[in-house]
Amino acid sequence: GINAEYGDFHFFHFNKQKQQQKLFLNQNKQYFSKMATRSGNQRRNRQNQNRQNQNQNQNQTQNRQTQTQKEYIEPLPTRPEINFVEIDGSFMEGGGQVLRNTSALSALLQRPIRIRDIRKNRAKGGLKAQHLNGILFIGNIFNATIDGAFIGATEINFIPSSFNNSFRTIVDPGTAGSIGLLIQVSLPCLLFIPPTCQQEIEMRGGTFVTTSPPVETFINAYCTILEKIGINLNLRIVRNGYFPKGNGQVFMNVKPIAKINAFDFSMSPGKITQINAIAFVSKLDRSIAERIWSTAFHELKKHFPITEVAYNIEIKEDRSALDTATGIIIIAKTEAGAILAIDKIGEKGKRAEQVGYEAAYNLIEDHQSDAYFDRYTQDQLIILMALAEGTSKIRCGELTLHTQTAIHFAQLLTGAKFVINKVGEKTNVIECEGCAYKNIHF
C-alpha cells in the first residue's frame, strides 16, 4: 500500500505543479511577450548594425582602392622636349599586335612613341601581364624609359635609348600569357644586338594558348621560313604550359645579323606533298587526341589523297604540364617549298571531332587560296619586310586584319612602302620596299 499511496501523492503533486506553472505563465503572458519582442528587436538591431559596419568597411576599402588607383594612374608626362610618334592603339585590329610591333620598331629605330587606347578593341582592354612583360623586356634591351607601364594601363610612353650590354635574360609574366607572342615582340630586337651579346633567353608562360601561335608551330614551321630569309632562331621547350596556370618554360636563341636581305616568296606554292601533324593531350585520355586526328585526317584525305601526299602523325601525351589541354598542329609542305601551318586548341564544351574538323578545314581553305603562307604567318613577316634592304614579296590569301594593321604601323614608323597586288580571286602578293635597317654593332 505504501507504493500505491506514494504514487498517488506524486501524481497529485505533479499535477499541482503543472497547474501553478500554467497559472504563472497566463499571469505573466504580457511580460514574456514584451521580453520576446525586445529580444527579437535587439537581435535584429545587432544584425542591422553588423550589416552597416560591413558595408561601411567595404565602402572604405573601395574608396581606398579607388584613391590608390587615382594616385597610381596619373596622366602620362607630357615631355614636350620629346617628339613622339602618336600611336592609336584602337586602330584597325586594335589589340596587342599594335603594341608589340610599334614598341619593337620604336626600340630599333630609336623613335619615341606614345600609345593610347591600348587593346581597346578587346573585351578587357589595357595591358595584361604578357604585354607588360614583353615591352619591359625589349625596353630593358634598349635602356628605354617607359611611362605608365603597369597592368591595366591604356596608354604608355616608350622612349628607347642606347643598347644595354647586360640586359636581363628571363621573361616571366607569372601567368599563362603566350610565349609565342613574347617571341614575336623580342625577335626583331634580338636580331640587331651586338654579336658578342648573343645569349639564351628563358621565357615562361603558355606554350599553346588561344589566339596566339604555339611554340611547336614556331619550331616546326616558322623557324624553317626564317632560315630561308637568313634568320637563325632556335627554340627549345623544356616544359609546356597551358591555361590557366601556365608554367611553361622555353629557351630562345637568336643569332644577330648585319641586315635582312630582301626575300621573294611570290610564287605559287604548288601541290601539297607532305602533311605532318601533332595531336596532343595534357592530363587527358589519349583517345581524345586520336579522335581529333581521325576527324582531321578524314577531311584532309578528301582533298589531299594518300596516294599523292605523305602523312606523318604524332600523338603526344604531355605529362609535364600543370593543366589539362588538347589540340592539334598541322603543317603542310608543298612542291615549291611553301609551308602552311594551322593549329587548333580544344575548348570546354567543344568536341574533339570539331577541333579536328576546324583545323583541317582551315588548311584546305588556305591551300585553295593559292597562298605561299598561311593566314597566321603573313602578318608576322610584315615587320621583317619593312626592315629589309630591297624589295620583298610574299604571296598570301586574303589579307587578315592583323596583316593590314601591321602594314599601317610599319609604314608609319619605318617609312617603308607597301603595295598590295591582287593576283587571284582570293590571292594577293604583298610587295614592300624596305627601309634597309642595319645593325650598327657589326
CSV table of C-alpha atoms in Angstrom, one decimal, residues 18-427:
chain,number,residue,atom,x,y,z
A,18,LYS,CA,1.8,21.9,-13.7
A,19,GLN,CA,-1.3,24.0,-12.8
A,20,GLN,CA,0.8,26.5,-10.9
A,21,GLN,CA,3.2,26.9,-13.9
A,22,LYS,CA,0.3,27.4,-16.3
A,23,LEU,CA,-1.2,30.0,-14.0
A,24,PHE,CA,2.1,31.8,-13.7
A,25,LEU,CA,2.5,31.8,-17.5
A,26,ASN,CA,-1.0,33.2,-18.0
A,27,GLN,CA,-0.5,35.9,-15.4
A,28,ASN,CA,2.8,36.9,-17.0
A,29,LYS,CA,1.9,36.4,-20.6
A,30,GLN,CA,2.2,40.0,-21.5
A,31,TYR,CA,5.5,40.4,-19.8
A,32,PHE,CA,7.0,37.4,-21.6
A,33,SER,CA,5.6,38.6,-24.9
A,34,LYS,CA,7.2,42.0,-24.3
A,35,MET,CA,10.6,40.4,-23.4
A,36,ALA,CA,10.5,38.2,-26.5
A,37,THR,CA,9.7,41.2,-28.7
A,38,ARG,CA,12.5,43.2,-27.1
A,39,SER,CA,14.9,40.3,-27.5
A,40,GLY,CA,14.0,40.0,-31.2
A,41,ASN,CA,14.3,43.7,-31.8
A,42,GLN,CA,17.7,43.7,-30.1
A,43,ARG,CA,18.9,40.8,-32.3
A,44,ARG,CA,17.6,42.5,-35.5
A,45,ASN,CA,19.3,45.7,-34.4
A,46,ARG,CA,22.6,43.9,-33.9
A,47,GLN,CA,22.2,42.3,-37.3
A,48,ASN,CA,21.5,45.6,-39.0
A,49,GLN,CA,24.4,47.2,-37.2
A,50,ASN,CA,26.7,44.4,-38.4
A,51,ARG,CA,25.5,44.9,-41.9
A,52,GLN,CA,26.0,48.6,-41.7
A,53,ASN,CA,29.5,48.1,-40.4
A,54,GLN,CA,30.3,45.6,-43.1
A,55,ASN,CA,29.0,47.9,-45.8
A,56,GLN,CA,30.9,50.8,-44.3
A,57,ASN,CA,34.1,48.7,-44.2
A,58,GLN,CA,33.6,47.7,-47.9
A,59,ASN,CA,33.0,51.3,-48.9
A,60,GLN,CA,36.1,52.4,-47.1
A,61,THR,CA,38.1,49.6,-48.8
A,62,GLN,CA,36.7,50.6,-52.2
A,63,ASN,CA,37.4,54.2,-51.5
A,64,ARG,CA,40.9,53.4,-50.5
A,65,GLN,CA,41.4,51.3,-53.7
A,66,THR,CA,39.9,54.0,-55.8
A,67,GLN,CA,42.0,56.6,-54.2
A,68,THR,CA,45.1,54.4,-54.6
A,69,GLN,CA,44.2,53.8,-58.3
A,70,LYS,CA,43.7,57.6,-58.8
A,71,GLU,CA,47.1,58.2,-57.2
A,72,TYR,CA,48.7,55.5,-59.2
A,73,ILE,CA,47.1,56.1,-62.6
A,74,GLU,CA,48.4,59.6,-63.2
A,75,PRO,CA,48.3,61.3,-66.6
A,76,LEU,CA,51.4,60.5,-68.6
A,77,PRO,CA,54.2,63.1,-68.5
A,78,THR,CA,53.8,65.4,-71.5
A,79,ARG,CA,57.6,65.5,-72.1
A,80,PRO,CA,57.4,68.5,-74.6
A,81,GLU,CA,61.1,68.1,-75.3
A,82,ILE,CA,60.4,64.7,-77.0
A,83,ASN,CA,59.0,64.4,-80.5
A,84,PHE,CA,56.7,61.4,-80.0
A,85,VAL,CA,55.1,59.4,-82.8
A,86,GLU,CA,51.5,59.1,-81.8
A,87,ILE,CA,50.1,55.5,-82.0
A,88,ASP,CA,46.3,54.9,-81.9
A,89,GLY,CA,46.1,51.5,-80.1
A,90,SER,CA,42.4,51.1,-81.2
A,91,PHE,CA,43.2,51.4,-84.9
A,92,MET,CA,42.0,48.5,-87.1
A,93,GLU,CA,42.9,45.3,-85.3
A,94,GLY,CA,43.2,47.3,-82.0
A,95,GLY,CA,44.8,44.5,-80.0
A,96,GLY,CA,48.2,43.5,-78.6
A,97,GLN,CA,49.8,43.3,-82.0
A,98,VAL,CA,49.8,47.1,-82.3
A,99,LEU,CA,51.7,47.4,-79.0
A,100,ARG,CA,54.2,44.6,-79.9
A,101,ASN,CA,55.1,45.9,-83.4
A,102,THR,CA,55.3,49.5,-82.6
A,103,SER,CA,57.4,49.1,-79.5
A,104,ALA,CA,59.8,46.8,-81.3
A,105,LEU,CA,60.2,49.2,-84.2
A,106,SER,CA,60.5,52.2,-81.8
A,107,ALA,CA,63.3,50.4,-79.9
A,108,LEU,CA,65.2,49.6,-83.1
A,109,LEU,CA,64.7,53.0,-84.9
A,110,GLN,CA,65.2,55.0,-81.6
A,111,ARG,CA,61.9,56.7,-82.3
A,112,PRO,CA,59.9,57.5,-79.1
A,113,ILE,CA,56.2,56.6,-79.3
A,114,ARG,CA,53.1,57.4,-77.3
A,115,ILE,CA,50.5,54.7,-77.5
A,116,ARG,CA,46.9,55.5,-76.5
A,117,ASP,CA,43.8,53.3,-76.1
A,118,ILE,CA,45.9,50.1,-75.8
A,119,ARG,CA,43.9,47.0,-76.7
A,120,LYS,CA,40.7,49.0,-76.8
A,121,ASN,CA,39.1,46.5,-79.2
A,122,ARG,CA,39.3,43.7,-76.7
A,123,ALA,CA,36.8,42.7,-74.1
A,124,LYS,CA,39.2,43.7,-71.4
A,125,GLY,CA,41.5,46.4,-72.7
A,126,GLY,CA,44.7,47.7,-71.4
A,127,LEU,CA,48.0,45.9,-70.7
A,128,LYS,CA,47.9,42.3,-69.5
A,129,ALA,CA,50.9,40.7,-67.8
A,130,GLN,CA,52.1,39.2,-71.1
A,131,HIS,CA,52.0,42.5,-72.9
A,132,LEU,CA,53.6,44.4,-70.0
A,133,ASN,CA,56.5,41.9,-69.7
A,134,GLY,CA,57.1,41.9,-73.4
A,135,ILE,CA,57.6,45.7,-73.6
A,136,LEU,CA,59.6,45.7,-70.4
A,137,PHE,CA,61.9,43.1,-71.9
A,138,ILE,CA,62.7,45.0,-75.1
A,139,GLY,CA,62.7,48.2,-73.1
A,140,ASN,CA,65.5,46.7,-70.9
A,141,ILE,CA,67.5,45.7,-74.0
A,142,PHE,CA,67.5,49.3,-75.1
A,143,ASN,CA,67.5,51.1,-71.7
A,144,ALA,CA,64.1,52.6,-72.5
A,145,THR,CA,62.1,54.9,-70.3
A,146,ILE,CA,58.5,53.6,-70.1
A,147,ASP,CA,55.9,55.8,-68.6
A,148,GLY,CA,52.6,54.2,-67.4
A,149,ALA,CA,53.9,50.6,-67.5
A,150,PHE,CA,51.5,48.7,-65.3
A,151,ILE,CA,48.8,46.0,-65.7
A,152,GLY,CA,45.6,47.6,-66.9
A,153,ALA,CA,47.3,50.7,-68.4
A,154,THR,CA,45.7,52.1,-71.5
A,155,GLU,CA,48.5,54.4,-72.6
A,156,ILE,CA,52.2,54.5,-72.3
A,157,ASN,CA,55.2,56.5,-73.4
A,158,PHE,CA,58.0,54.3,-74.8
A,159,ILE,CA,61.4,56.2,-75.0
A,160,PRO,CA,64.3,54.0,-76.2
A,161,SER,CA,67.9,54.8,-75.5
A,162,SER,CA,71.3,53.2,-76.0
A,163,PHE,CA,71.8,49.4,-76.1
A,164,ASN,CA,72.1,47.7,-72.7
A,165,ASN,CA,75.0,45.2,-72.7
A,166,SER,CA,73.7,43.5,-69.5
A,167,PHE,CA,70.1,43.1,-70.4
A,168,ARG,CA,68.1,40.6,-68.4
A,169,THR,CA,67.6,37.1,-70.0
A,170,ILE,CA,64.4,35.9,-68.2
A,171,VAL,CA,60.9,36.9,-69.2
A,172,ASP,CA,58.2,35.6,-66.8
A,173,PRO,CA,54.7,37.2,-66.8
A,174,GLY,CA,53.7,34.8,-64.0
A,175,THR,CA,50.6,33.8,-65.9
A,176,ALA,CA,49.7,31.6,-68.9
A,177,GLY,CA,50.5,34.5,-71.2
A,178,SER,CA,51.6,33.4,-74.6
A,179,ILE,CA,55.3,32.6,-75.0
A,180,GLY,CA,54.7,32.7,-78.8
A,181,LEU,CA,53.8,36.4,-78.5
A,182,LEU,CA,56.8,37.1,-76.3
A,183,ILE,CA,58.9,35.6,-79.1
A,184,GLN,CA,57.2,37.9,-81.7
A,185,VAL,CA,57.9,41.1,-79.8
A,186,SER,CA,61.5,40.3,-79.0
A,187,LEU,CA,62.8,38.6,-82.2
A,188,PRO,CA,63.3,41.8,-84.3
A,189,CYS,CA,65.2,43.4,-81.4
A,190,LEU,CA,67.4,40.4,-80.7
A,191,LEU,CA,68.4,40.2,-84.4
A,192,PHE,CA,70.2,43.6,-84.2
A,193,ILE,CA,72.1,43.3,-80.9
A,194,PRO,CA,75.9,43.0,-80.9
A,195,PRO,CA,77.1,39.5,-81.8
A,196,THR,CA,79.1,39.4,-78.6
A,197,CYS,CA,75.9,39.7,-76.6
A,198,GLN,CA,74.1,36.8,-78.1
A,199,GLN,CA,72.8,34.6,-75.3
A,200,GLU,CA,70.0,32.2,-74.5
A,201,ILE,CA,66.7,33.8,-73.3
A,202,GLU,CA,64.4,32.0,-70.9
A,203,MET,CA,60.7,32.6,-71.4
A,204,ARG,CA,57.9,31.3,-69.2
A,205,GLY,CA,54.1,31.2,-69.6
A,206,GLY,CA,51.8,29.4,-72.0
A,207,THR,CA,53.3,27.4,-74.9
A,208,PHE,CA,49.9,26.7,-76.5
A,209,VAL,CA,47.0,29.1,-75.6
A,210,THR,CA,44.1,30.5,-77.6
A,211,THR,CA,44.5,33.3,-80.2
A,212,SER,CA,48.3,33.1,-80.3
A,213,PRO,CA,50.9,31.0,-82.1
A,214,PRO,CA,52.0,27.8,-80.3
A,215,VAL,CA,55.7,27.4,-79.7
A,216,GLU,CA,55.5,24.0,-81.5
A,217,THR,CA,54.4,25.8,-84.6
A,218,PHE,CA,57.4,28.1,-84.4
A,219,ILE,CA,59.7,25.2,-84.1
A,220,ASN,CA,58.2,23.1,-86.9
A,221,ALA,CA,57.2,25.8,-89.4
A,222,TYR,CA,58.2,29.4,-88.7
A,223,CYS,CA,61.8,28.7,-87.9
A,224,THR,CA,62.2,27.0,-91.3
A,225,ILE,CA,60.7,30.0,-93.0
A,226,LEU,CA,63.1,32.3,-91.2
A,227,GLU,CA,66.0,30.2,-92.3
A,228,LYS,CA,65.1,30.9,-95.9
A,229,ILE,CA,65.3,34.6,-95.1
A,230,GLY,CA,68.7,34.2,-93.4
A,231,ILE,CA,67.5,34.3,-89.8
A,232,ASN,CA,68.6,31.7,-87.3
A,233,LEU,CA,66.0,31.2,-84.5
A,234,ASN,CA,66.4,28.2,-82.2
A,235,LEU,CA,63.7,27.3,-79.6
A,236,ARG,CA,63.8,24.5,-77.0
A,237,ILE,CA,60.8,23.5,-75.0
A,238,VAL,CA,61.6,22.3,-71.5
A,239,ARG,CA,58.1,22.2,-70.2
A,240,ASN,CA,54.7,23.0,-71.8
A,241,GLY,CA,52.3,25.4,-70.2
A,242,TYR,CA,48.5,25.8,-70.8
A,243,PHE,CA,45.7,28.0,-69.5
A,244,PRO,CA,45.2,28.9,-66.7
A,245,LYS,CA,48.4,28.1,-64.7
A,246,GLY,CA,50.9,28.4,-67.5
A,247,ASN,CA,54.3,27.5,-66.0
A,248,GLY,CA,55.7,26.6,-69.5
A,249,GLN,CA,59.4,27.0,-70.0
A,250,VAL,CA,61.1,27.7,-73.3
A,251,PHE,CA,64.7,28.7,-74.2
A,252,MET,CA,65.2,31.0,-77.2
A,253,ASN,CA,68.5,31.8,-79.0
A,254,VAL,CA,68.7,34.3,-81.9
A,255,LYS,CA,71.8,34.8,-83.9
A,256,PRO,CA,72.3,38.6,-84.6
A,257,ILE,CA,72.7,39.7,-88.2
A,258,ALA,CA,74.0,42.7,-90.0
A,259,LYS,CA,70.9,43.3,-92.0
A,260,ILE,CA,67.9,41.5,-93.5
A,261,ASN,CA,68.2,40.9,-97.3
A,262,ALA,CA,65.1,41.2,-99.4
A,263,PHE,CA,63.2,38.0,-99.9
A,264,ASP,CA,60.8,36.8,-102.6
A,265,PHE,CA,58.0,34.3,-101.9
A,266,SER,CA,55.6,35.5,-104.6
A,267,MET,CA,55.5,32.2,-106.5
A,268,SER,CA,52.6,29.7,-106.4
A,269,PRO,CA,53.0,27.1,-103.7
A,270,GLY,CA,52.1,24.1,-106.0
A,271,LYS,CA,50.7,20.9,-104.7
A,272,ILE,CA,51.0,19.7,-101.1
A,273,THR,CA,53.4,16.8,-100.9
A,274,GLN,CA,53.6,16.2,-97.2
A,275,ILE,CA,51.4,16.7,-94.2
A,276,ASN,CA,52.8,16.5,-90.6
A,277,ALA,CA,50.5,16.6,-87.6
A,278,ILE,CA,50.9,16.7,-83.9
A,279,ALA,CA,47.8,15.9,-81.9
A,280,PHE,CA,48.3,16.1,-78.1
A,281,VAL,CA,46.6,15.8,-74.7
A,282,SER,CA,47.8,17.0,-71.3
A,283,LYS,CA,46.4,15.2,-68.3
A,284,LEU,CA,43.5,13.8,-70.5
A,285,ASP,CA,42.8,10.4,-72.1
A,286,ARG,CA,44.9,9.7,-75.2
A,287,SER,CA,41.8,8.8,-77.2
A,288,ILE,CA,40.8,12.5,-77.3
A,289,ALA,CA,43.9,13.3,-79.4
A,290,GLU,CA,43.3,10.2,-81.5
A,291,ARG,CA,39.7,11.4,-82.2
A,292,ILE,CA,41.0,14.9,-83.2
A,293,TRP,CA,43.4,13.5,-85.7
A,294,SER,CA,41.0,10.9,-87.0
A,295,THR,CA,38.5,13.6,-87.9
A,296,ALA,CA,41.1,15.9,-89.4
A,297,PHE,CA,42.6,13.0,-91.5
A,298,HIS,CA,39.1,12.1,-92.7
A,299,GLU,CA,38.7,15.6,-94.1
A,300,LEU,CA,42.2,16.1,-95.4
A,301,LYS,CA,42.4,12.9,-97.5
A,302,LYS,CA,39.4,14.0,-99.5
A,303,HIS,CA,41.4,16.9,-100.9
A,304,PHE,CA,44.9,15.5,-100.5
A,305,PRO,CA,44.8,11.8,-101.3
A,306,ILE,CA,47.1,9.4,-99.5
A,307,THR,CA,48.4,8.3,-102.9
A,308,GLU,CA,49.8,11.8,-103.5
A,309,VAL,CA,50.6,13.1,-100.0
A,310,ALA,CA,52.9,11.6,-97.3
A,311,TYR,CA,51.1,11.8,-94.0
A,312,ASN,CA,53.0,11.7,-90.7
A,313,ILE,CA,51.1,11.8,-87.4
A,314,GLU,CA,52.4,12.0,-83.9
A,315,ILE,CA,50.1,11.5,-80.8
A,316,LYS,CA,51.7,13.2,-77.8
A,317,GLU,CA,50.7,12.7,-74.2
A,318,ASP,CA,52.1,15.6,-72.2
A,319,ARG,CA,52.8,14.7,-68.6
A,320,SER,CA,54.9,17.7,-67.6
A,321,ALA,CA,52.3,20.5,-67.7
A,322,LEU,CA,50.1,21.6,-64.8
A,323,ASP,CA,46.8,21.9,-66.7
A,324,THR,CA,44.5,19.8,-68.9
A,325,ALA,CA,44.6,20.7,-72.6
A,326,THR,CA,44.2,19.2,-76.0
A,327,GLY,CA,44.8,20.4,-79.6
A,328,ILE,CA,46.4,19.8,-82.9
A,329,ILE,CA,49.0,21.4,-85.2
A,330,ILE,CA,49.0,20.6,-88.9
A,331,ILE,CA,52.0,21.5,-91.1
A,332,ALA,CA,51.8,21.1,-94.9
A,333,LYS,CA,54.7,21.3,-97.2
A,334,THR,CA,54.4,21.9,-101.0
A,335,GLU,CA,56.4,21.1,-104.0
A,336,ALA,CA,57.6,24.7,-104.3
A,337,GLY,CA,58.8,24.7,-100.7
A,338,ALA,CA,55.9,26.6,-99.2
A,339,ILE,CA,54.8,25.9,-95.6
A,340,LEU,CA,51.3,26.2,-94.4
A,341,ALA,CA,50.8,25.8,-90.6
A,342,ILE,CA,47.4,25.5,-88.9
A,343,ASP,CA,46.7,24.9,-85.2
A,344,LYS,CA,43.6,24.5,-83.0
A,345,ILE,CA,43.4,24.1,-79.3
A,346,GLY,CA,40.5,22.3,-77.6
A,347,GLU,CA,37.9,24.3,-75.7
A,348,LYS,CA,35.5,23.4,-72.9
A,349,GLY,CA,32.3,22.2,-74.4
A,350,LYS,CA,33.8,21.6,-77.9
A,351,ARG,CA,34.0,18.0,-79.1
A,352,ALA,CA,37.3,16.6,-80.2
A,353,GLU,CA,35.9,15.9,-83.7
A,354,GLN,CA,35.0,19.6,-84.1
A,355,VAL,CA,38.6,20.6,-83.2
A,356,GLY,CA,40.0,18.3,-85.8
A,357,TYR,CA,37.4,19.4,-88.5
A,358,GLU,CA,38.2,23.1,-88.0
A,359,ALA,CA,41.9,22.5,-88.3
A,360,ALA,CA,41.6,20.5,-91.5
A,361,TYR,CA,39.1,23.0,-93.0
A,362,ASN,CA,41.4,26.0,-92.3
A,363,LEU,CA,44.4,24.2,-94.0
A,364,ILE,CA,42.2,23.2,-97.0
A,365,GLU,CA,41.0,26.8,-97.3
A,366,ASP,CA,44.5,28.3,-97.1
A,367,HIS,CA,45.8,26.0,-99.8
A,368,GLN,CA,42.8,26.7,-102.1
A,369,SER,CA,43.7,30.4,-101.9
A,370,ASP,CA,47.0,29.6,-103.7
A,371,ALA,CA,49.0,31.2,-100.8
A,372,TYR,CA,52.6,30.5,-100.1
A,373,PHE,CA,52.0,31.3,-96.4
A,374,ASP,CA,49.1,30.5,-94.2
A,375,ARG,CA,46.8,33.1,-92.6
A,376,TYR,CA,48.7,33.2,-89.3
A,377,THR,CA,52.2,33.7,-90.8
A,378,GLN,CA,51.5,36.5,-93.3
A,379,ASP,CA,51.3,39.3,-90.6
A,380,GLN,CA,54.4,38.0,-88.8
A,381,LEU,CA,56.5,38.7,-91.9
A,382,ILE,CA,55.5,42.3,-92.3
A,383,ILE,CA,57.9,43.8,-89.8
A,384,LEU,CA,60.8,41.9,-91.4
A,385,MET,CA,59.8,43.1,-94.9
A,386,ALA,CA,59.8,46.7,-93.6
A,387,LEU,CA,63.3,46.4,-92.1
A,388,ALA,CA,64.8,44.6,-95.1
A,389,GLU,CA,67.1,46.1,-97.7
A,390,GLY,CA,65.5,45.9,-101.1
A,391,THR,CA,62.1,44.8,-102.3
A,392,SER,CA,60.5,41.8,-100.6
A,393,LYS,CA,57.4,39.9,-101.8
A,394,ILE,CA,55.1,37.4,-100.2
A,395,ARG,CA,52.1,35.5,-101.7
A,396,CYS,CA,49.2,35.1,-99.3
A,397,GLY,CA,45.5,34.6,-99.3
A,398,GLU,CA,43.0,37.3,-98.3
A,399,LEU,CA,44.7,39.9,-96.0
A,400,THR,CA,43.8,39.4,-92.4
A,401,LEU,CA,43.1,42.4,-90.2
A,402,HIS,CA,46.3,41.7,-88.3
A,403,THR,CA,48.3,42.0,-91.6
A,404,GLN,CA,46.6,45.2,-92.6
A,405,THR,CA,47.3,46.7,-89.2
A,406,ALA,CA,50.9,45.6,-89.3
A,407,ILE,CA,51.4,47.2,-92.7
A,408,HIS,CA,49.9,50.5,-91.5
A,409,PHE,CA,52.2,50.9,-88.5
A,410,ALA,CA,55.3,49.5,-90.3
A,411,GLN,CA,54.9,52.3,-92.9
A,412,LEU,CA,54.3,54.9,-90.2
A,413,LEU,CA,57.4,54.1,-88.3
A,414,THR,CA,59.9,52.9,-90.9
A,415,GLY,CA,58.9,54.8,-94.0
A,416,ALA,CA,58.8,51.5,-95.9
A,417,LYS,CA,56.4,51.4,-98.9
A,418,PHE,CA,53.9,48.6,-99.2
A,419,VAL,CA,51.9,47.7,-102.3
A,420,ILE,CA,49.1,45.0,-102.5
A,421,ASN,CA,48.8,43.3,-105.8
A,422,LYS,CA,45.7,41.2,-106.3
A,423,VAL,CA,46.7,38.1,-108.5
A,424,GLY,CA,43.7,35.9,-107.9
A,425,GLU,CA,40.1,35.9,-106.6
A,426,LYS,CA,41.5,35.1,-103.1
A,427,THR,CA,45.2,35.6,-103.7
